[in-house]
Coordinates of C-alpha atoms and ligand atoms in Angstrom, one line a residue:
X30 CA 86.9 94.9 110.0
X31 CA 88.7 92.9 112.9
X32 CA 86.1 93.5 115.4
X33 CA 86.4 90.7 118.3
X34 CA 89.3 88.8 117.1
X35 CA 92.6 88.1 118.2
X36 CA 95.9 89.0 116.6
X37 CA 99.5 88.6 117.9
X38 CA 101.9 89.5 116.4
X39 CA 105.5 87.8 117.1
X40 CA 108.5 90.4 116.3
X41 CA 112.2 89.4 115.8
X42 CA 115.5 90.8 115.7
X43 CA 115.7 92.2 111.6
X44 CA 116.2 96.5 111.3
X45 CA 112.5 95.9 110.1
X46 CA 110.9 95.5 113.1
X47 CA 110.1 99.3 113.5
X48 CA 107.7 98.2 111.3
X49 CA 105.8 95.8 112.5
X50 CA 104.8 99.0 115.8
X51 CA 102.9 100.3 112.1
X52 CA 101.4 96.9 111.4
X53 CA 100.0 97.1 115.4
X54 CA 98.4 100.7 115.3
X55 CA 96.5 99.4 111.9
X56 CA 95.3 96.6 113.6
X57 CA 94.3 98.7 116.5
X58 CA 92.8 100.4 114.1
X59 CA 90.8 97.9 112.8
X60 CA 88.9 97.0 115.6
X61 CA 92.0 93.8 117.0
X62 CA 92.5 93.1 120.3
X63 CA 96.8 93.2 119.8
X64 CA 99.0 91.2 121.8
X65 CA 102.7 91.4 120.6
X66 CA 105.8 89.2 121.4
X67 CA 108.9 89.8 121.0
X68 CA 112.5 87.8 121.1
X69 CA 115.3 89.1 123.0
X70 CA 117.1 89.9 120.0
X71 CA 114.0 92.2 118.8
X72 CA 114.2 94.6 121.9
X73 CA 117.7 96.0 120.0
X74 CA 116.3 97.6 117.0
X75 CA 112.5 98.3 118.9
X76 CA 111.0 99.0 122.7
X77 CA 108.6 96.7 124.0
X78 CA 107.2 100.4 125.7
X79 CA 106.4 101.2 122.1
X80 CA 104.1 98.7 121.8
X81 CA 101.9 98.5 125.0
X82 CA 100.8 102.1 123.7
X83 CA 99.8 101.1 120.8
X84 CA 98.2 98.0 121.6
X85 CA 97.5 98.6 125.7
X86 CA 98.6 95.4 126.4
X87 CA 101.8 94.0 128.2
X88 CA 104.4 93.1 125.2
X89 CA 105.9 90.4 126.4
X90 CA 109.4 89.3 125.9
X91 CA 109.9 86.9 128.6
X92 CA 108.9 83.1 129.7
X93 CA 110.0 83.9 133.3
X94 CA 108.6 87.2 133.2
X95 CA 106.8 86.9 137.1
X96 CA 105.0 90.8 137.0
X97 CA 101.7 90.0 135.4
X98 CA 98.5 88.0 136.6
X99 CA 99.6 84.0 136.9
X100 CA 98.7 82.2 133.4
X101 CA 100.5 79.5 131.8
X102 CA 101.2 82.7 129.6
X103 CA 102.3 80.9 126.4
X104 CA 99.1 78.2 126.2
X105 CA 96.7 80.9 127.0
X106 CA 97.9 83.7 124.0
X107 CA 98.0 80.5 122.1
X108 CA 94.7 79.9 122.3
X109 CA 93.1 83.3 122.2
X110 CA 94.4 83.9 118.7
X111 CA 92.2 84.6 116.0
X112 CA 95.6 84.8 114.0
X113 CA 100.1 84.9 114.1
X114 CA 102.4 86.9 112.2
X115 CA 105.9 86.5 112.7
X116 CA 106.5 89.9 110.8
X117 CA 109.5 91.1 110.8
X118 CA 110.6 86.4 110.7
X119 CA 114.4 86.4 111.0
X120 CA 116.1 83.1 109.1
X121 CA 116.8 82.2 113.0
X122 CA 112.7 82.5 114.1
X123 CA 111.9 80.0 110.6
X124 CA 114.4 77.3 111.5
X125 CA 112.8 76.9 114.7
X126 CA 109.1 77.0 113.5
X127 CA 110.2 74.2 110.5
X128 CA 112.1 72.5 113.6
X129 CA 110.1 72.9 116.1
X130 CA 112.2 74.4 119.0
X131 CA 110.3 76.4 121.5
X132 CA 113.0 77.9 123.9
X133 CA 111.7 81.2 124.1
X134 CA 108.3 82.8 124.9
X135 CA 108.1 83.6 120.9
X136 CA 109.0 79.9 119.3
X137 CA 106.8 78.6 122.3
X138 CA 103.5 80.0 122.3
X139 CA 104.0 79.9 118.2
X140 CA 104.5 75.9 119.2
X141 CA 101.1 76.1 120.6
X142 CA 98.5 77.9 117.9
X143 CA 95.8 76.4 115.9
X144 CA 95.0 79.8 114.2
X145 CA 95.9 80.9 110.9
X146 CA 100.0 81.6 111.1
X147 CA 101.1 83.6 109.0
X148 CA 105.4 84.3 108.6
X149 CA 106.6 87.4 106.7
X150 CA 110.5 87.1 106.5
X151 CA 113.1 90.0 106.1
X152 CA 116.4 89.7 105.9
X153 CA 119.5 89.7 103.9
X154 CA 118.6 88.5 100.3
X155 CA 121.9 85.9 100.3
X156 CA 120.4 84.7 103.9
X157 CA 116.7 84.5 102.3
X158 CA 117.9 83.0 99.2
X159 CA 120.0 80.6 101.3
X160 CA 118.8 76.6 100.7
X161 CA 118.6 76.3 104.6
X162 CA 116.1 79.1 104.5
X163 CA 114.3 78.2 101.4
X164 CA 113.4 74.4 102.9
X165 CA 112.9 75.9 106.1
X166 CA 110.0 77.8 104.5
X167 CA 108.9 75.2 102.6
X168 CA 108.6 72.7 105.7
X169 CA 106.6 75.4 107.1
X170 CA 104.3 75.9 103.4
X171 CA 103.4 72.2 103.5
X172 CA 102.2 72.4 107.6
X173 CA 100.1 75.1 106.4
X174 CA 101.7 78.2 107.3
X175 CA 100.8 82.3 104.9
X176 CA 104.9 82.7 103.1
X177 CA 104.3 86.2 102.5
X178 CA 107.0 86.9 99.9
X179 CA 109.3 89.6 101.0
X180 CA 110.1 92.6 98.8
X181 CA 112.9 93.6 97.0
X182 CA 114.6 96.9 97.1
X183 CA 117.5 98.4 98.8
X184 CA 117.7 96.5 102.3
X185 CA 119.6 98.3 105.0
X186 CA 123.1 96.8 104.8
X187 CA 123.1 98.2 100.9
X188 CA 122.8 94.8 99.5
X189 CA 119.5 94.9 96.6
X190 CA 117.5 92.3 96.4
X191 CA 114.5 90.3 97.9
X192 CA 114.3 90.6 102.0
X193 CA 112.3 93.4 102.7
X194 CA 109.5 93.3 104.7
X195 CA 106.4 94.7 102.5
X196 CA 104.3 97.7 103.4
X197 CA 102.9 96.6 106.5
X198 CA 99.3 98.5 105.0
X199 CA 99.4 94.9 102.9
X200 CA 100.2 92.8 106.3
X201 CA 96.4 94.1 106.6
X202 CA 95.6 93.0 104.0
X203 CA 96.9 89.5 104.0
X204 CA 95.5 89.4 108.0
X205 CA 91.4 90.9 106.4
X206 CA 92.3 88.0 103.7
X207 CA 92.1 85.3 106.9
X208 CA 90.3 86.8 109.0
X209 CA 88.0 89.6 108.3
X210 CA 85.0 87.9 106.8
X211 CA 82.8 84.9 106.7
X212 CA 84.0 82.6 103.6
X213 CA 80.4 82.2 102.1
X214 CA 82.0 83.0 98.5
X215 CA 84.9 80.2 99.2
X216 CA 85.2 77.9 96.2
X217 CA 83.5 80.1 94.1
X218 CA 84.9 82.0 90.8
X219 CA 84.0 86.3 90.3
X220 CA 85.2 87.4 87.1
X221 CA 84.7 91.8 88.3
X222 CA 85.4 94.0 85.3
X223 CA 86.7 98.0 86.6
X224 CA 87.7 101.5 85.3
X225 CA 87.7 102.7 81.7
X226 CA 88.1 102.4 78.2
X227 CA 90.8 103.7 76.2
X228 CA 89.6 104.1 72.3
X229 CA 92.8 105.3 70.4
X230 CA 92.5 107.9 67.9
X231 CA 96.2 108.1 67.2
X232 CA 99.3 107.4 68.4
X233 CA 98.7 110.3 71.2
X234 CA 94.8 110.9 71.9
X235 CA 92.4 108.7 72.8
X236 CA 88.7 108.9 73.9
X237 CA 87.8 107.7 77.6
X238 CA 85.8 108.8 80.5
X239 CA 85.6 109.0 83.7
X240 CA 85.4 106.2 85.6
X241 CA 88.2 106.1 88.4
X242 CA 87.5 101.8 89.0
X243 CA 87.1 102.3 92.4
X244 CA 83.5 100.3 92.8
X245 CA 84.4 98.2 90.8
X246 CA 87.6 97.4 92.9
X247 CA 86.1 97.6 96.0
X248 CA 84.0 94.5 95.1
X249 CA 86.9 92.6 93.2
X250 CA 88.4 93.2 97.4
X251 CA 85.3 92.7 98.8
X252 CA 84.7 88.8 96.8
X253 CA 88.1 88.1 97.4
X254 CA 87.8 88.7 101.6
X255 CA 84.3 87.2 101.5
X256 CA 87.0 83.5 100.4
X257 CA 86.3 84.1 96.0
X258 CA 88.5 83.3 93.8
X259 CA 89.1 86.3 92.1
X260 CA 89.8 87.6 88.2
X261 CA 89.8 91.3 87.6
X262 CA 89.8 93.1 84.7
X263 CA 91.2 96.3 84.7
X264 CA 91.3 99.2 82.8
X265 CA 93.5 102.0 83.6
X266 CA 93.3 103.0 86.5
X267 CA 95.8 104.4 89.0
X268 CA 94.8 101.9 91.9
X269 CA 96.6 98.8 93.6
X270 CA 95.3 95.6 92.6
X271 CA 93.4 94.1 96.1
X272 CA 95.5 91.6 98.0
X273 CA 94.3 87.9 97.1
X274 CA 93.1 89.3 93.6
X275 CA 94.4 88.0 89.5
X276 CA 94.0 91.5 87.7
X277 CA 93.8 91.0 84.0
X278 CA 95.2 94.7 82.4
X279 CA 93.0 96.2 79.6
X280 CA 93.1 99.0 77.4
X281 CA 90.4 98.4 75.0
X282 CA 87.1 97.6 75.0
X283 CA 87.8 95.0 72.6
X284 CA 90.7 94.4 75.5
X285 CA 87.8 94.0 78.0
X286 CA 85.9 91.4 75.5
X287 CA 88.7 89.3 74.4
X288 CA 89.6 88.9 78.0
X289 CA 87.0 88.4 79.5
X290 CA 85.7 85.9 77.2
X291 CA 88.3 83.6 77.6
X292 CA 87.8 83.5 81.1
X293 CA 83.4 83.9 82.1
X294 CA 82.7 80.3 80.9
X295 CA 84.6 79.3 84.3
X296 CA 82.8 81.9 86.9
X297 CA 79.6 81.4 89.0
X298 CA 79.8 84.8 88.9
X299 CA 79.8 87.7 86.7
X300 CA 79.7 91.7 87.8
X301 CA 80.3 94.4 84.8
X302 CA 81.5 97.1 86.7
X303 CA 83.8 98.6 83.8
X304 CA 82.4 102.1 82.0
X305 CA 83.0 101.1 78.4
X306 CA 83.5 103.1 75.5
X307 CA 80.6 101.9 73.2
X308 CA 82.6 103.6 70.4
X309 CA 85.3 103.9 68.9
X310 CA 87.9 105.4 65.9
X311 CA 86.4 103.7 62.8
X312 CA 90.5 103.8 62.1
X313 CA 93.4 104.4 64.0
X314 CA 95.7 106.5 62.5
X315 CA 99.6 105.1 62.8
X316 CA 100.6 108.9 62.9
X317 CA 99.7 111.9 64.9
X318 CA 97.1 113.8 63.5
X319 CA 98.2 117.2 62.7
X320 CA 95.4 120.1 63.0
X321 CA 94.6 121.9 59.6
X322 CA 92.6 124.8 59.5
X323 CA 89.5 122.9 58.7
X324 CA 87.2 121.3 61.1
X325 CA 88.2 117.7 62.2
X326 CA 85.3 114.9 62.6
X327 CA 86.6 111.0 63.2
X328 CA 84.2 108.8 61.8
X329 CA 83.1 106.2 65.1
X330 CA 82.4 102.2 64.9
X331 CA 80.1 100.5 68.0
X332 CA 82.5 98.2 69.8
X333 CA 81.4 94.9 71.1
X334 CA 78.7 94.6 73.9
X335 CA 80.3 92.2 76.7
X336 CA 77.4 92.2 78.6
X337 CA 75.1 91.4 76.2
X338 CA 77.2 88.7 74.8
X339 CA 77.7 87.7 78.0
X340 CA 74.0 87.8 78.0
X341 CA 73.2 85.2 75.2
X342 CA 75.7 83.0 76.2
X343 CA 74.6 83.4 79.9
X344 CA 75.9 79.2 81.3
X345 CA 72.7 77.4 83.4
X346 CA 72.7 79.1 86.8
X347 CA 75.5 81.1 86.5
X348 CA 74.7 85.3 87.6
X349 CA 75.0 88.0 85.7
X350 CA 74.9 91.7 87.4
X351 CA 75.7 94.7 85.0
X352 CA 76.0 98.4 85.9
X353 CA 74.2 101.6 84.8
X354 CA 75.2 105.0 85.2
X355 CA 72.4 107.5 84.1
X356 CA 71.8 111.1 83.9
X357 CA 67.5 110.9 83.9
X358 CA 64.9 108.5 84.2
X359 CA 67.2 106.1 86.2
X360 CA 65.5 102.8 87.1
X361 CA 63.7 102.9 83.7
X362 CA 66.9 102.3 81.3
X363 CA 68.3 100.4 83.9
X364 CA 65.6 98.3 84.4
X365 CA 65.3 97.9 80.1
X366 CA 69.2 97.2 79.7
X367 CA 68.5 94.5 83.1
X368 CA 66.2 92.4 80.7
X369 CA 67.9 93.7 77.2
X370 CA 71.5 91.4 78.0
X371 CA 69.5 89.0 80.1
X372 CA 70.6 89.9 83.4
X373 CA 69.9 88.6 87.3
X374 CA 70.7 92.1 88.5
X375 CA 71.5 95.6 87.3
X376 CA 73.3 98.1 89.5
X377 CA 71.5 101.4 88.9
X378 CA 73.3 104.9 90.2
X379 CA 73.0 108.3 89.2
X380 CA 76.1 109.9 88.4
X381 CA 74.0 113.4 89.1
X382 CA 73.0 112.6 92.5
X383 CA 75.8 113.5 95.1
X384 CA 77.4 111.3 97.1
X385 CA 77.3 109.1 93.6
X386 CA 79.3 107.9 90.6
X387 CA 82.6 108.6 89.7
X388 CA 86.0 109.0 91.8
X389 CA 84.1 109.6 95.1
X390 CA 84.4 106.8 97.5
X391 CA 80.6 106.6 98.1
X392 CA 78.3 105.7 96.2
X393 CA 74.3 106.1 96.0
X394 CA 72.8 102.9 94.0
X395 CA 69.5 101.1 93.8
X396 CA 69.3 96.9 93.2
X397 CA 67.3 95.9 90.3
X398 CA 66.1 92.6 89.5
X399 CA 63.4 91.4 87.9
X400 CA 60.6 91.1 90.8
X401 CA 62.3 93.9 93.5
X402 CA 63.8 97.5 93.3
X403 CA 65.8 98.5 96.4
X404 CA 66.5 101.5 96.4
X405 CA 69.7 102.2 99.0
X406 CA 71.2 104.9 101.2
X407 CA 74.8 106.5 100.8
X408 CA 77.5 103.8 101.4
X409 CA 81.1 103.7 101.0
X410 CA 81.7 101.6 97.9
X411 CA 83.1 99.0 100.4
X412 CA 79.7 99.0 101.5
X413 CA 77.5 99.0 98.6
X414 CA 80.4 96.0 97.3
X415 CA 79.4 93.7 99.7
X416 CA 75.7 94.6 99.8
X417 CA 75.7 93.6 96.3
X418 CA 77.2 90.2 97.1
X419 CA 75.2 89.3 99.7
X420 CA 72.0 89.5 97.4
X421 CA 74.1 87.8 94.8
X422 CA 75.6 85.2 97.1
X423 CA 71.8 85.0 97.8
X424 CA 70.7 84.0 94.3
Ligands
LIG9 N1 78.9 96.8 78.1 C1 79.4 96.2 78.2 N2 80.0 96.1 77.1 C2 79.8 97.8 76.0 C3 78.7 98.9 76.8 C4 78.5 98.0 78.2 O1 80.1 95.7 78.5 N3 80.1 97.9 75.3 C5 78.2 97.0 80.3 C6 78.8 97.7 80.9 O2 80.2 97.6 81.7 C7 77.7 97.8 82.3 C8 76.8 98.1 81.5 O3 76.5 97.2 79.6 O4 77.6 96.7 83.2 C9 76.1 98.9 80.8 O5 76.3 99.6 80.5 P1 75.8 101.6 79.7 O6 77.1 101.8 79.4 O7 75.5 101.7 81.5 O8 74.9 101.2 78.9 P2 75.0 101.3 77.6 O9 74.5 99.5 77.0 O10 76.6 100.9 77.1 O11 73.7 101.5 77.3 P3 73.6 102.9 77.0 O12 75.6 103.4 76.5 O13 73.3 103.6 75.5 O14 73.5 104.1 78.2

């Protein structure tokens, strides 16, 4: 996702410096060109050779190093960079950036950068909480620098608290949010639903389905990467919320109805990928149901059909997209739902087709609108999400 992008990583003297190697490696795997500038103190924690091996580029540690081709290097790197990230960022580099000091290669280069700059602080909690550090971070924030909240846990010094460098995978996600895609959905509000619902029978049991949430999460992530303000109403799944997405957790079809209708009026696009139960137990037992010698039957009642409701209360200009998972007569049934629920598009997939359906990382979908049927080849769910958003954005 970062092909053709140049990323500058500034590494400063924190014990978390070793994690910057993982960050560099992950960016290289996304096909970015990565340059690393280290402060002198960073070199005490990790060797420049590590970064040179990972990035295939000379790691810069000294403004007056004369062993490489002549260029005013701090300016040329600042010009080339599509994004700069300081990870880990010590209290010292944060203070220098806040005051515009330029006394080594990293601070000098950062002062010359006009690209987006991310700062990922990593230090002892007390240093992080100190008013000096907090006010320096505030100065940077006001100047448009993106500050990545440190995570909490056991710090290298033995203290517990805030100050850890986040997982490098999360740093990559933040970078992707900044520069990976064209921001053609900037200013748009998109609501996505994902995952299964669970309908309680008693305090122990519930009725659910096999939805993993992967398709809906891929859509939410893709929409955020394209600049949308994304709300993800999610049933219980084992997935991390994508970076930059507001997740609203729900359990039942009723919860989903409430969560969706609370915000649906303000949305530009609503994509309903959740596998919502159509029936729930008519009454939920307060006690665990005990087995007996006779058969058991559970009376069921209909749940709210959220998509049907949205279709009949659709504000002018809102785009509504449903999903239809079928096991036979896919296109006819999906098209019938498109009309019945007053949708702009329905994405049909047959759970019996290889590479489609629950839990897989791929899907085989048909995009159906009032006047068009597009049968797509097998794709990753990430690619399906991008293709779907292309079509909805064009509407
Ligand atoms: N849907 C919903 N609320 C429900 C049931 C479904 O919002 N109670 C939404 C789903 O999120 C999906 C679309 O409606 O986007 C189609 O869901 P599906 O289960 O395929 O269709 P149903 O209308 O439930 O019809 P059936 O179960 O008979 O196939």
